[in-house]
Every structure is written in structure tokens, then in C-alpha cells.
mmCIF file of C-alpha atoms in Angstrom:
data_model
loop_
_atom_site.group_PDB
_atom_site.id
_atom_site.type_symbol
_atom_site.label_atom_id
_atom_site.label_comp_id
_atom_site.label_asym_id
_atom_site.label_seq_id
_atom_site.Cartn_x
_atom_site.Cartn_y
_atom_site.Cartn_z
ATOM 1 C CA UNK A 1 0.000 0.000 0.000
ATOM 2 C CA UNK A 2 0.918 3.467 -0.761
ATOM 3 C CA UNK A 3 0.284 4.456 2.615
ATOM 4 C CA UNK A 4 -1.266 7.525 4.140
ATOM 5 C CA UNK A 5 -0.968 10.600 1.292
ATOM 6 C CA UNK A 6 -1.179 14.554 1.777
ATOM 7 C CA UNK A 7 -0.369 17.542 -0.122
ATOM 8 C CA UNK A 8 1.121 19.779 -0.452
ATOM 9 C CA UNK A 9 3.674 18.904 1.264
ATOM 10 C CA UNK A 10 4.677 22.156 1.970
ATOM 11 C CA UNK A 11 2.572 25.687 1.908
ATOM 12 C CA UNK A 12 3.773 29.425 1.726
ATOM 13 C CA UNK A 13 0.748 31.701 2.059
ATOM 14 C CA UNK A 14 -0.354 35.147 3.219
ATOM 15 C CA UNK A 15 -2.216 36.337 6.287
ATOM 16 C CA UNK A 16 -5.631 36.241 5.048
ATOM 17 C CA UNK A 17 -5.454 33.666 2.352
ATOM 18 C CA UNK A 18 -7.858 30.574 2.233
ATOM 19 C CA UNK A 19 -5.749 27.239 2.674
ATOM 20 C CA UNK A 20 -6.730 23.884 2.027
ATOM 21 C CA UNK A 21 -4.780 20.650 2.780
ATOM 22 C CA UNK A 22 -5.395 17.404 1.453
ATOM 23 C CA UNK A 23 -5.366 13.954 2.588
ATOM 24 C CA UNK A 24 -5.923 10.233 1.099
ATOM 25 C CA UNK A 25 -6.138 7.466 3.974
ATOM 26 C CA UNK A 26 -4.625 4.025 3.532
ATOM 27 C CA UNK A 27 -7.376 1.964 1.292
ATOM 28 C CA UNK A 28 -9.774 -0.259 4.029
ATOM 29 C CA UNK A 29 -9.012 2.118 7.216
ATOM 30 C CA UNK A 30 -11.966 3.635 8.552
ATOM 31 C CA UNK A 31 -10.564 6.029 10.816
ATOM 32 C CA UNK A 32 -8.955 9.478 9.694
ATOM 33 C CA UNK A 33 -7.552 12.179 12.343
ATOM 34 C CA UNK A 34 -6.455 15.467 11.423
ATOM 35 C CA UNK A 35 -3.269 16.403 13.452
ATOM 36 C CA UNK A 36 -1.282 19.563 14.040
ATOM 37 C CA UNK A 37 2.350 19.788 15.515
ATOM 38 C CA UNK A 38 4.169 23.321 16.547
ATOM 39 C CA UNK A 39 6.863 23.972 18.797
ATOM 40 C CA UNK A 40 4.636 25.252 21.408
ATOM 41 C CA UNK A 41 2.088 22.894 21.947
ATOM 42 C CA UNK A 42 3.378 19.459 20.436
ATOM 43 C CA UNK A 43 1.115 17.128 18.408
ATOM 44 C CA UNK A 44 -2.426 17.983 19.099
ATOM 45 C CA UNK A 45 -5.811 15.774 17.564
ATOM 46 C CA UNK A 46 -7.805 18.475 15.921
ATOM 47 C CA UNK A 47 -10.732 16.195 14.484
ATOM 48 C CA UNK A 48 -11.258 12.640 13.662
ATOM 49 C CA UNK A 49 -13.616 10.704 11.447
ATOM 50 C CA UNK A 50 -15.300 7.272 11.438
ATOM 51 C CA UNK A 51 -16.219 5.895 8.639
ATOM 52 C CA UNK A 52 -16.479 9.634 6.722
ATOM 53 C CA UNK A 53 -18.188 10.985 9.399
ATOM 54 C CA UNK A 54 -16.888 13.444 11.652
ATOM 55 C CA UNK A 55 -16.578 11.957 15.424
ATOM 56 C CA UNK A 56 -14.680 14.711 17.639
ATOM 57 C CA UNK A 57 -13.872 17.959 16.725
ATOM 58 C CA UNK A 58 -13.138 19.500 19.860
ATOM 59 C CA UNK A 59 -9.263 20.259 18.971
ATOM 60 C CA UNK A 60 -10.792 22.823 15.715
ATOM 61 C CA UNK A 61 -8.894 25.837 17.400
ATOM 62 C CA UNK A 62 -11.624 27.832 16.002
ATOM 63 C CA UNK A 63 -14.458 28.328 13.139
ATOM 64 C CA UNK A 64 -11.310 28.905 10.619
ATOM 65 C CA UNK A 65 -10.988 25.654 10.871
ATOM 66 C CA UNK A 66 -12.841 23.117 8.930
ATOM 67 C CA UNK A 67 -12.868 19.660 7.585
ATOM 68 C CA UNK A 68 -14.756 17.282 5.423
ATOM 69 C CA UNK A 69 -14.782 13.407 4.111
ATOM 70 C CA UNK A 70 -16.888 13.104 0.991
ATOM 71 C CA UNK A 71 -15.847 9.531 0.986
ATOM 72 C CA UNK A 72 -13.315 6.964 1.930
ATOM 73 C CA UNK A 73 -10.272 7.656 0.445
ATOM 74 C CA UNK A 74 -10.164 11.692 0.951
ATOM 75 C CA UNK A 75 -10.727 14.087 3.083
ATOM 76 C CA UNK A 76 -9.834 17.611 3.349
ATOM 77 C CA UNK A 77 -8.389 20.289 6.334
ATOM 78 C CA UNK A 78 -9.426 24.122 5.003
ATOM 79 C CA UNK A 79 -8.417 27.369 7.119
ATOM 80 C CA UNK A 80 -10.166 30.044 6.472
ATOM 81 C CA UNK A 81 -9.328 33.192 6.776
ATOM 82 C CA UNK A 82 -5.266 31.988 7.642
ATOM 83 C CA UNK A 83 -3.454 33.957 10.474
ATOM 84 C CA UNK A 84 0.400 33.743 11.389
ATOM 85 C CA UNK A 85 -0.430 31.690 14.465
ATOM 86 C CA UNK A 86 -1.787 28.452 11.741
ATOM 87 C CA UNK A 87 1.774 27.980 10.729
ATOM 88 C CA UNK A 88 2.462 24.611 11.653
ATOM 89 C CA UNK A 89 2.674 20.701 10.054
ATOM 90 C CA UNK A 90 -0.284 19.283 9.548
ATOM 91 C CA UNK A 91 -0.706 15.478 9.771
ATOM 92 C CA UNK A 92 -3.297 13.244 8.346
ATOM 93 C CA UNK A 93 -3.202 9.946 10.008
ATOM 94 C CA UNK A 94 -5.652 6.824 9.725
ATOM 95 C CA UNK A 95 -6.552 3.486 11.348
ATOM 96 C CA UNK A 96 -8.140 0.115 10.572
ATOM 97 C CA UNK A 97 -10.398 0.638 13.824
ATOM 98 C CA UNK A 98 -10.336 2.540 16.647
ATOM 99 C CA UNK A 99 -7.701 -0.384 18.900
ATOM 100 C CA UNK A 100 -5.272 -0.391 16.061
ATOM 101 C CA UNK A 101 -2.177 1.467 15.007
ATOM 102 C CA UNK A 102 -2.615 5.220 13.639
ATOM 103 C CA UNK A 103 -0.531 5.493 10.185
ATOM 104 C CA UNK A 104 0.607 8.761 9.566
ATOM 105 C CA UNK A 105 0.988 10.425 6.513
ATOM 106 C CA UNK A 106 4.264 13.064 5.666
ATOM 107 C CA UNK A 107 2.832 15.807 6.877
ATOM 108 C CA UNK A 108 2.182 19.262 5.141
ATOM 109 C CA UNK A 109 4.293 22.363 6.537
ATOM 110 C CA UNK A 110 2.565 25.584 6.334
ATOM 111 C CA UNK A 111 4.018 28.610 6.745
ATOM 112 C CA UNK A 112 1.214 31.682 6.713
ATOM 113 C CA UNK A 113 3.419 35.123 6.579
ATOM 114 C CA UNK B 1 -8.467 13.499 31.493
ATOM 115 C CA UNK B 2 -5.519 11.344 30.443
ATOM 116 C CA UNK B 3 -1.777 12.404 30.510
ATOM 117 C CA UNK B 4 1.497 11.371 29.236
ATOM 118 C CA UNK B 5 4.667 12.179 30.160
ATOM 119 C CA UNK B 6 7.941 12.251 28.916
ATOM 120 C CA UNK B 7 10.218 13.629 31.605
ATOM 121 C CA UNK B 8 13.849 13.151 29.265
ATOM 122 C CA UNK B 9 14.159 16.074 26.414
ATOM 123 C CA UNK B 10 17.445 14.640 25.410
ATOM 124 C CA UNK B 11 19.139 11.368 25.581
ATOM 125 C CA UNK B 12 22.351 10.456 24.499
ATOM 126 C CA UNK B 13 23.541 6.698 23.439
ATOM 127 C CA UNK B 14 26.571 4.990 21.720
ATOM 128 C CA UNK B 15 26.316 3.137 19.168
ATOM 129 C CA UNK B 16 25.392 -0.701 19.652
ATOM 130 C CA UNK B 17 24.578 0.006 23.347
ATOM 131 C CA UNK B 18 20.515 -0.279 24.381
ATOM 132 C CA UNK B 19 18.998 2.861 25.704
ATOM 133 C CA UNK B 20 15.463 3.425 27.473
ATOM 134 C CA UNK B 21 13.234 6.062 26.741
ATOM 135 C CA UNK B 22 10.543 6.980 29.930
ATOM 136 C CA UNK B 23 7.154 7.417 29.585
ATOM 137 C CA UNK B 24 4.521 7.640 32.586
ATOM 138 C CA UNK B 25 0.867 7.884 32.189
ATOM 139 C CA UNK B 26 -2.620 9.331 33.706
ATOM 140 C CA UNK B 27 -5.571 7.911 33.225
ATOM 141 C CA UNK B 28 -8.478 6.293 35.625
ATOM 142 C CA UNK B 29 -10.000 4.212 32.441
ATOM 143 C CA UNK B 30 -9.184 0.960 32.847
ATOM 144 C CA UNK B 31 -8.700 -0.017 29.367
ATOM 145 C CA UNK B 32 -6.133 1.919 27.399
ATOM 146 C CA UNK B 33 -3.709 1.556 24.689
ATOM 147 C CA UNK B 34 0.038 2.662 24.904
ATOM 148 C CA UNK B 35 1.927 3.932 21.794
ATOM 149 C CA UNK B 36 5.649 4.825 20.876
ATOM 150 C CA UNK B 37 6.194 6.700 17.729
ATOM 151 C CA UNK B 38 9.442 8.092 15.776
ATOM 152 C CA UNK B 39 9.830 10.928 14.470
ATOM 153 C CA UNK B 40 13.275 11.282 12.132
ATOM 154 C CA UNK B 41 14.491 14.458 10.973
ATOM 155 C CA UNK B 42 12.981 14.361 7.944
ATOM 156 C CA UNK B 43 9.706 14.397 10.079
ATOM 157 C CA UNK B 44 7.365 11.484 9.281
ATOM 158 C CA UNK B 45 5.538 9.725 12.451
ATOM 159 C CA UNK B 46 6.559 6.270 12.326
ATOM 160 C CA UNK B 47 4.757 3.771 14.255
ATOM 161 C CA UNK B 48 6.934 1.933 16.162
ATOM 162 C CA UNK B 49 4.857 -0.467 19.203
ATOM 163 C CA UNK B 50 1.679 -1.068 20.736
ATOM 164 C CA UNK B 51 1.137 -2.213 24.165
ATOM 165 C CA UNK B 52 -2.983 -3.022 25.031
ATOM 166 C CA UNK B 53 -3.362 -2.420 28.825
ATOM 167 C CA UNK B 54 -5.175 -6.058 29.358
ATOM 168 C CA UNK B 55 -2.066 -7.616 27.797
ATOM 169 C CA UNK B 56 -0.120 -9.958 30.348
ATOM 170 C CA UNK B 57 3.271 -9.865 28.265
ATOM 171 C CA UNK B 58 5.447 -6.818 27.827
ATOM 172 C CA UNK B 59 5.493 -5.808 23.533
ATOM 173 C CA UNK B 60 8.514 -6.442 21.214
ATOM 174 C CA UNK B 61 8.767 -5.560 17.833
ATOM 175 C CA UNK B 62 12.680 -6.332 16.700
ATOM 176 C CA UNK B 63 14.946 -4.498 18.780
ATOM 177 C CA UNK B 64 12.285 -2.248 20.010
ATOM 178 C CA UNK B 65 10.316 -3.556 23.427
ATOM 179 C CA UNK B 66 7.923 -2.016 25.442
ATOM 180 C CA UNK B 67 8.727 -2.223 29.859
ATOM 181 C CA UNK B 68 4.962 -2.007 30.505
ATOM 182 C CA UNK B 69 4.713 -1.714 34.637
ATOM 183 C CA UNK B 70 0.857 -1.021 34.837
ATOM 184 C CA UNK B 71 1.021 -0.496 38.961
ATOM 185 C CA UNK B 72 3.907 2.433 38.321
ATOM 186 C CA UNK B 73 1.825 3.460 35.116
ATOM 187 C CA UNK B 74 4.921 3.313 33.193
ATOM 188 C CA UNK B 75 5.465 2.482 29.521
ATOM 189 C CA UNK B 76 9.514 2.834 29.078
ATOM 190 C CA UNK B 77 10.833 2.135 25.083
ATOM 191 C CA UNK B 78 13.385 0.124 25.140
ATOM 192 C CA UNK B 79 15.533 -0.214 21.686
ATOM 193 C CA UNK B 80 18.321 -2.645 21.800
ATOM 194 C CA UNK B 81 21.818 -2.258 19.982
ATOM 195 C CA UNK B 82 21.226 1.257 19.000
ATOM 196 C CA UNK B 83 22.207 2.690 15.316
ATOM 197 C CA UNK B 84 22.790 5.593 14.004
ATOM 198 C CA UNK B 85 19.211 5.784 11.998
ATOM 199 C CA UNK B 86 17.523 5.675 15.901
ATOM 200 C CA UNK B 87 19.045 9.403 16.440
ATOM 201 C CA UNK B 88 15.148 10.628 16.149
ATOM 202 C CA UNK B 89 12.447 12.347 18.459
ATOM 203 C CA UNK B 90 10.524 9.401 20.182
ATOM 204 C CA UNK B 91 6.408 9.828 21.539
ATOM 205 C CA UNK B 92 4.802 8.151 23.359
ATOM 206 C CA UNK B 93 1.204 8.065 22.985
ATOM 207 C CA UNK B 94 -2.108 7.278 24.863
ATOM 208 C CA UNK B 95 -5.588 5.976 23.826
ATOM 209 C CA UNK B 96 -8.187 5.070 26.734
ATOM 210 C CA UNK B 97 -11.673 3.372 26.323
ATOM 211 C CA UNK B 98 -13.204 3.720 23.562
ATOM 212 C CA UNK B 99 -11.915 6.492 22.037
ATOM 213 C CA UNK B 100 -9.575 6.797 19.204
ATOM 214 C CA UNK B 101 -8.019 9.773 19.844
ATOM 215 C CA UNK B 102 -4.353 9.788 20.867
ATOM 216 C CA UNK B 103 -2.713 12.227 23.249
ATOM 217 C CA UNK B 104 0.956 12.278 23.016
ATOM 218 C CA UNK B 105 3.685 13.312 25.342
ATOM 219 C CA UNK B 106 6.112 16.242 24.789
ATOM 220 C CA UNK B 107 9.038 14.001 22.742
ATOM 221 C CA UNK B 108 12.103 12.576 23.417
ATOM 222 C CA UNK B 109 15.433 13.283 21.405
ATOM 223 C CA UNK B 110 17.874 10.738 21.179
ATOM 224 C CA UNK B 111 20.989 11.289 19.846
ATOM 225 C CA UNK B 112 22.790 7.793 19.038
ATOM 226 C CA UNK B 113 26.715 8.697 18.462
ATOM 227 C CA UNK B 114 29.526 6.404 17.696
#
């Protein structure tokens, strides 16, 4: 398997700018989480889906934020309007069920100057 | 609400020698998952070992092992015969009940020198 995918991998964009990050799950897993890592404040779950539909969202810093699974094999992270303080890497990771393993894809780094 | 904890920021290891990496956790559910994940510099996650809290034998997966003490809620990594590719940040990572969500602890860097 190709394992988890994401793009871009990396993102330059201004303050204000609409971002949207992409992410294709390993074929048969269906769990997807949406993760973000900065310096600050580590690796933190921002939302996570079950079978395309969205389970927890409690980590969405804020209605900027969104995300959506039209169907198995994608899902997307969006950030709109994006502010300095969004520039981090952004993982998309999934599972075969909720015991098992999370898979993590490369990660996109966004930088929003 | 669950914790993890990874007291070490930095470790330091010569090559072929083993090296453990602490973790301690928090959390009054009494089924939960324990997780160790690398992180290279190139920055992927890579899964590394699972330890289920109901399992009666400590996890190995090559010359990574997992020292699960449940009573000191400890999860240590253990990697054996250390090689240069291990220099990485290590997390360790918690699931409880039924959810999937993970919370991870701050990182570990190891350095593995010759």
C-alpha cells in the first residue's frame, strides 16, 4: 500500500489567504484524524472521522478551521481566513479501527506570513 | 483526562549500546492503549509499538520492546543495539476506552553517536 498521502507537502501563504490541505487514507481504514504539531504545543488531535463521518472535533482551534470526508479515500483540512499563528505541520493519520495502530501520513508544513 | 509524560528532552547513546526512553501515564479508564512513535528528521511519524493495557506480556517488535509496569503506570521504550538511523524524536502516545483519539507526550530526542 501506498500508505497515508497529503499535499502539499509544503505551503507558503499570506495572512488572510484561504488554505486547504489534502489527505488520502490508507485503502480499508476507517478512521482518519487530522493532526497539528508546533513547537509550542506538540502534536495535538484536531478532528477525527469514522467511517467519513466526523466523530470529535473538539481540537478545531476555532471556526477557521474546517474539515470534510466526501468519501473513503479523501478528506480535506481548510483554514479560512489563515493567520500567522496556523503555521504549523499538519498530519493526516488513519486506522483500521479505533484499537489499532494510527498510520501517519508526511505531513504538510505551512508557513502563513 | 488522560496524561502522558515524557520527563527526558534529550538522551544520548553509543552506538550498539541499548537505551530506554521513559514514559509515565494518567488515566483512571481501565482499558487503554500505549503507543511509541518516531519521528526522524525528515519528520514522518513512524509507528513503532503497541502495548494493550489487558495484555499480560510486555510488547517487542525487533529491537524495540515495550517495559509495561501497569502499577507504576509506566510504559519505558526500550531499543536494543542502538544505530545511528535511531538518532530521532521518540512519543509516546495514549488511547483510553473507547476512544480513538491519541494524546501524546512532549518528545524525546535521542541522539545515538559512535
Amino acid at each position: 500500500d501506498a500508505g497515508v498521502i497529503q499535499s502539499p507537502r509544503h505551503e507558503v501563504t499570506e495572512m488572510g489567504q484561504e488554505v486547504t490541505l489534502r489527505c488520502k487514507p490508507i485503502s480499508g481504514h476507517d478512521y482518519l484524524f487530522w493532526y497539528r504539531q508546533t513547537m509550542m504545543r506538540g502534536l495535538e488531535l484536531l478532528i477525527y472521522f469514522n467511517n467519513n463521518v466526523p466523530i470529535d472535533d473538539s481540537g478545531m482551534p476555532e471556526d477557521r478551521f474546517s474539515a470534510k470526508m466526501p468519501n473513503a479515500s479523501f478528506s480535506t483540512l481548510k483554514i479560512q481566513p489563515s493567520e500567522p499563528r496556523d503555521s504549523a505541520v499538519y498530519f493526516c493519520a488513519s486506522s483500521y479501527s479505533e484499537d489499532y495502530e494510527q498510520y501517519f501520513g508526511p505531513g504538510t508544513r505551512l508557513t502563513v506570513t | 483526562a488522560q496524561k502522558i509524560t515524557q520527563t527526558q528532552p534529550g538522551m544520548f547513546v553509543q552506538e550498539k549500546e541499548a537505551v530506554t526512553l521513559d514514559c509515565t501515564y494518567d488515566t483512571s479508564d481501565p482499558s487503554y492503549g500505549l503507543f511509541w512513535y518516531k519521528q526522524p528528521s525528515s519528520g514522518e511519524m513512524i509507528f513503532l509499538i503497541y502495548q494493550g493495557s489487558y495484555d499480560q506480556q510486555n510488547a517487542t517488535e525487533g529491537r524495540y520492546s515495550l517495559n509495561f509496569q501497569k502499577a507504576r503506570k509506566s510504559a519505558n521504550l526500550v531499543i536494543s543495539a542502538s544505530q545511528l538511523g535511531d538518532s530521532a524524536m521518540y512519543f509516546c502516545a495514549m488511547r483510553t476506552g473507547t476512544a480513538s483519539k491519541l494524546t501524546f507526550g512532549t518528545g524525546t530526542r535521542l541522539q545515538v553517536t559512535l
